[in-house]
mmCIF file of C-alpha atoms in Angstrom:
data_model
loop_
_atom_site.group_PDB
_atom_site.id
_atom_site.type_symbol
_atom_site.label_atom_id
_atom_site.label_comp_id
_atom_site.label_asym_id
_atom_site.label_seq_id
_atom_site.Cartn_x
_atom_site.Cartn_y
_atom_site.Cartn_z
ATOM 1 C CA MET A 1 0.950 8.401 19.345
ATOM 2 C CA GLN A 2 1.506 4.737 18.375
ATOM 3 C CA LEU A 3 4.986 4.152 17.023
ATOM 4 C CA GLN A 4 3.674 1.342 14.781
ATOM 5 C CA VAL A 5 1.094 3.657 13.106
ATOM 6 C CA ILE A 6 3.803 6.112 12.153
ATOM 7 C CA GLN A 7 6.259 3.341 11.049
ATOM 8 C CA ASN A 8 3.533 2.069 8.720
ATOM 9 C CA LYS A 9 3.455 5.498 6.990
ATOM 10 C CA ILE A 10 7.140 5.492 6.222
ATOM 11 C CA TYR A 11 7.856 4.381 2.636
ATOM 12 C CA GLN A 12 10.954 3.844 0.511
ATOM 13 C CA VAL A 13 11.164 6.015 -2.586
ATOM 14 C CA ARG A 14 14.278 6.983 -4.556
ATOM 15 C CA GLY A 15 16.411 5.236 -2.007
ATOM 16 C CA GLU A 16 15.053 7.436 0.770
ATOM 17 C CA ARG A 17 12.706 6.704 3.672
ATOM 18 C CA ILE A 18 9.910 9.279 3.306
ATOM 19 C CA MET A 19 6.486 10.244 4.578
ATOM 20 C CA LEU A 20 3.777 11.568 2.302
ATOM 21 C CA ASP A 21 2.037 14.931 2.781
ATOM 22 C CA PHE A 22 -1.467 13.457 3.264
ATOM 23 C CA ASP A 23 -0.231 11.008 5.911
ATOM 24 C CA LEU A 24 1.533 13.856 7.767
ATOM 25 C CA ALA A 25 -1.554 16.053 7.447
ATOM 26 C CA GLU A 26 -3.603 13.309 8.979
ATOM 27 C CA LEU A 27 -1.157 12.880 11.876
ATOM 28 C CA TYR A 28 -1.016 16.682 12.393
ATOM 29 C CA GLN A 29 -4.768 16.802 12.158
ATOM 30 C CA VAL A 30 -4.787 19.438 9.456
ATOM 31 C CA GLU A 31 -5.991 19.388 5.881
ATOM 32 C CA THR A 32 -3.453 18.344 3.316
ATOM 33 C CA ARG A 33 -3.905 21.633 1.423
ATOM 34 C CA VAL A 34 -3.062 23.539 4.575
ATOM 35 C CA LEU A 35 0.112 21.591 5.039
ATOM 36 C CA LYS A 36 1.087 22.098 1.392
ATOM 37 C CA GLN A 37 0.323 25.805 1.524
ATOM 38 C CA ALA A 38 2.569 26.164 4.570
ATOM 39 C CA VAL A 39 5.369 24.301 2.757
ATOM 40 C CA ARG A 40 4.968 26.352 -0.470
ATOM 41 C CA ARG A 41 5.242 29.589 1.585
ATOM 42 C CA ASN A 42 8.504 28.281 3.028
ATOM 43 C CA LEU A 43 10.069 26.461 0.083
ATOM 44 C CA ASP A 44 13.542 27.809 0.924
ATOM 45 C CA ARG A 45 13.418 25.559 4.046
ATOM 46 C CA PHE A 46 12.839 22.430 1.998
ATOM 47 C CA PRO A 47 15.732 21.625 -0.338
ATOM 48 C CA GLN A 48 15.463 18.549 -2.623
ATOM 49 C CA ASP A 49 17.006 16.252 0.044
ATOM 50 C CA PHE A 50 14.310 17.408 2.565
ATOM 51 C CA MET A 51 11.255 17.195 0.330
ATOM 52 C CA PHE A 52 10.349 16.371 -3.253
ATOM 53 C CA GLU A 53 7.173 15.869 -5.278
ATOM 54 C CA LEU A 54 6.478 12.283 -6.351
ATOM 55 C CA THR A 55 6.179 11.518 -10.045
ATOM 56 C CA LYS A 56 3.016 9.924 -11.306
ATOM 57 C CA GLU A 57 4.975 6.716 -11.838
ATOM 58 C CA GLU A 58 6.295 6.680 -8.218
ATOM 59 C CA TYR A 59 2.815 7.373 -6.839
ATOM 60 C CA ASP A 60 1.207 4.711 -9.063
ATOM 61 C CA ASN A 61 3.885 2.272 -7.991
ATOM 62 C CA LEU A 62 3.089 2.859 -4.344
ATOM 63 C CA THR A 63 -0.650 2.410 -4.883
ATOM 64 C CA SER A 64 -0.261 -0.633 -7.076
ATOM 65 C CA GLN A 65 1.765 -2.351 -4.352
ATOM 66 C CA ASN A 66 -1.068 -1.525 -1.896
ATOM 67 C CA VAL A 67 1.502 0.263 0.183
ATOM 68 C CA ILE A 68 -0.885 3.193 0.187
ATOM 69 C CA SER A 69 -4.540 3.432 -0.673
ATOM 70 C CA SER A 70 -5.616 5.464 -3.598
ATOM 71 C CA HIS A 71 -6.712 8.897 -2.466
ATOM 72 C CA GLY A 72 -9.276 9.475 -5.205
ATOM 73 C CA GLY A 73 -8.582 11.729 -8.185
ATOM 74 C CA ARG A 74 -5.425 13.784 -7.501
ATOM 75 C CA ARG A 75 -4.793 17.034 -9.265
ATOM 76 C CA TYR A 76 -1.283 17.209 -7.756
ATOM 77 C CA MET A 77 1.165 14.514 -6.834
ATOM 78 C CA PRO A 78 1.954 14.326 -3.104
ATOM 79 C CA PHE A 79 5.046 15.800 -1.499
ATOM 80 C CA ALA A 80 7.429 13.340 -0.013
ATOM 81 C CA PHE A 81 9.286 14.405 3.097
ATOM 82 C CA THR A 82 12.558 12.812 4.274
ATOM 83 C CA GLU A 83 13.413 12.674 7.941
ATOM 84 C CA GLN A 84 15.041 16.097 7.738
ATOM 85 C CA GLY A 85 11.986 17.480 5.926
ATOM 86 C CA VAL A 86 9.683 16.173 8.656
ATOM 87 C CA ALA A 87 11.913 17.888 11.247
ATOM 88 C CA MET A 88 11.710 21.078 9.288
ATOM 89 C CA LEU A 89 7.922 20.916 9.217
ATOM 90 C CA SER A 90 7.883 21.589 13.003
ATOM 91 C CA SER A 91 9.347 25.022 12.318
ATOM 92 C CA ILE A 92 6.553 26.021 9.974
ATOM 93 C CA LEU A 93 3.625 24.250 11.639
ATOM 94 C CA ASN A 94 3.901 25.913 14.966
ATOM 95 C CA SER A 95 1.282 24.170 17.127
ATOM 96 C CA LYS A 96 1.479 21.889 20.130
ATOM 97 C CA LYS A 97 0.048 19.026 18.091
ATOM 98 C CA ALA A 98 2.721 19.544 15.340
ATOM 99 C CA ILE A 99 5.501 19.485 17.910
ATOM 100 C CA ASP A 100 4.226 16.307 19.643
ATOM 101 C CA VAL A 101 3.684 14.539 16.274
ATOM 102 C CA ASN A 102 7.138 15.588 15.097
ATOM 103 C CA ILE A 103 8.762 14.159 18.154
ATOM 104 C CA ALA A 104 6.939 10.883 17.649
ATOM 105 C CA ILE A 105 7.869 10.730 13.945
ATOM 106 C CA ILE A 106 11.550 11.427 14.582
ATOM 107 C CA ARG A 107 11.485 8.680 17.208
ATOM 108 C CA ALA A 108 9.933 6.324 14.637
ATOM 109 C CA PHE A 109 12.660 7.199 12.129
ATOM 110 C CA VAL A 110 15.321 6.499 14.805
ATOM 111 C CA VAL A 111 13.761 3.092 15.695
ATOM 112 C CA LEU A 112 13.538 2.225 12.042
ATOM 113 C CA ARG A 113 17.175 3.158 11.493
ATOM 114 C CA GLN A 114 18.176 0.999 14.515
ATOM 115 C CA HIS A 115 16.188 -1.962 13.093
ATOM 116 C CA LEU A 116 17.964 -1.584 9.804
ATOM 117 C CA ALA A 117 21.396 -1.445 11.522
ATOM 118 C CA ASP A 118 20.520 -4.583 13.459
ATOM 119 C CA TYR A 119 19.311 -6.247 10.270
ATOM 120 C CA LYS A 120 22.558 -5.300 8.558
ATOM 121 C CA ASP A 121 24.649 -6.878 11.415
ATOM 122 C CA LEU A 122 22.519 -9.991 11.304
ATOM 123 C CA LYS A 123 22.834 -10.204 7.541
ATOM 124 C CA GLU A 124 26.631 -9.974 7.785
ATOM 125 C CA GLU A 125 26.704 -12.773 10.388
ATOM 126 C CA ILE A 126 24.523 -15.010 8.237
ATOM 127 C CA ALA A 127 26.796 -14.313 5.171
ATOM 128 C CA LYS A 128 29.835 -15.223 7.337
ATOM 129 C CA LEU A 129 28.218 -18.428 8.469
ATOM 130 C CA GLU A 130 27.061 -19.330 4.880
ATOM 131 C CA LYS A 131 30.693 -18.911 3.739
ATOM 132 C CA GLN A 132 31.983 -21.175 6.483
ATOM 133 C CA MET A 133 29.298 -23.757 5.749
ATOM 134 C CA ASN A 134 29.961 -23.655 2.010
ATOM 135 C CA THR A 135 33.612 -24.321 2.683
ATOM 136 C CA LYS A 136 32.737 -27.260 4.915
ATOM 137 C CA PHE A 137 30.186 -28.604 2.457
ATOM 138 C CA LYS A 138 32.649 -28.242 -0.404
ATOM 139 C CA ASP A 139 35.206 -30.285 1.633
ATOM 140 C CA ILE A 140 32.561 -32.983 2.373
ATOM 141 C CA ASN A 141 31.442 -33.023 -1.202
ATOM 142 C CA GLN A 142 35.049 -33.478 -2.444
ATOM 143 C CA ALA A 143 35.563 -36.385 0.055
ATOM 144 C CA LEU A 144 32.277 -38.068 -1.084
ATOM 145 C CA ASN A 145 33.189 -37.660 -4.737
ATOM 146 C CA TYR A 146 36.643 -39.170 -4.062
ATOM 147 C CA LEU A 147 35.088 -42.157 -2.325
ATOM 148 C CA LEU A 148 32.461 -42.637 -5.016
ATOM 149 C CA ASN A 149 35.100 -42.306 -7.816
ATOM 150 C CA LYS A 150 37.486 -44.630 -5.921
ATOM 151 C CA ASP A 151 34.804 -47.380 -5.940
ATOM 152 C CA GLN A 152 34.095 -46.742 -9.635
ATOM 153 C CA GLN A 153 37.775 -46.839 -10.460
ATOM 154 C CA GLN A 154 38.192 -50.147 -8.675
ATOM 155 C CA THR A 155 35.100 -51.554 -10.475
ATOM 156 C CA GLN A 156 36.472 -50.363 -13.816
ATOM 157 C CA GLN A 157 39.842 -51.977 -13.082
ATOM 158 C CA ALA A 158 38.273 -55.253 -12.196
ATOM 159 C CA ASN A 159 36.216 -55.300 -15.386
ATOM 160 C CA ARG A 160 39.174 -54.443 -17.605
ATOM 161 C CA LYS A 161 40.519 -57.064 -19.947
ATOM 162 C CA GLN A 162 43.929 -58.000 -18.714
ATOM 163 C CA ILE A 163 46.848 -57.798 -20.965
ATOM 164 C CA GLY A 164 50.161 -59.489 -20.787
ATOM 165 C CA PHE A 165 51.298 -63.007 -20.079
ATOM 166 C CA LYS A 166 48.909 -65.405 -18.469
ATOM 167 C CA LYS A 167 50.097 -67.688 -15.830
ATOM 168 C CA ASN A 168 48.721 -71.243 -16.046
#
């Protein structure tokens, strides 16, 4: 199973990386209603941090961003499974295909997590460099302002009307 295909089916909702029931059903090669029935029969295995039902607003938001395509008229909102929820699915969908797909999905989540960790490290390095550069630019800016102001001050002093005694 292609890792990229799975990664493209991982979305961010409520601050969690999730997969939707119809995407999982497609990967498992079962109907969505079959997957949902299996989950409903085993709801005690799926606490809120493993699986939740999307609100209409969340679902509309995903479709409006073209993250997911609209799946026609829906009577029920899709279930969203976190990484732990996907792992739990393997215990209720007991087929060879489900096990293979679950292994691939868990690997996709691991790769995604590694990319995010690498991104975080890179972001921290960039922030550190920006801070150093801002300090250097601030020093350069102060030096330039001093030089510009020095020339202006000299020009102003030369243009000032002199006071005091004049020597003949």
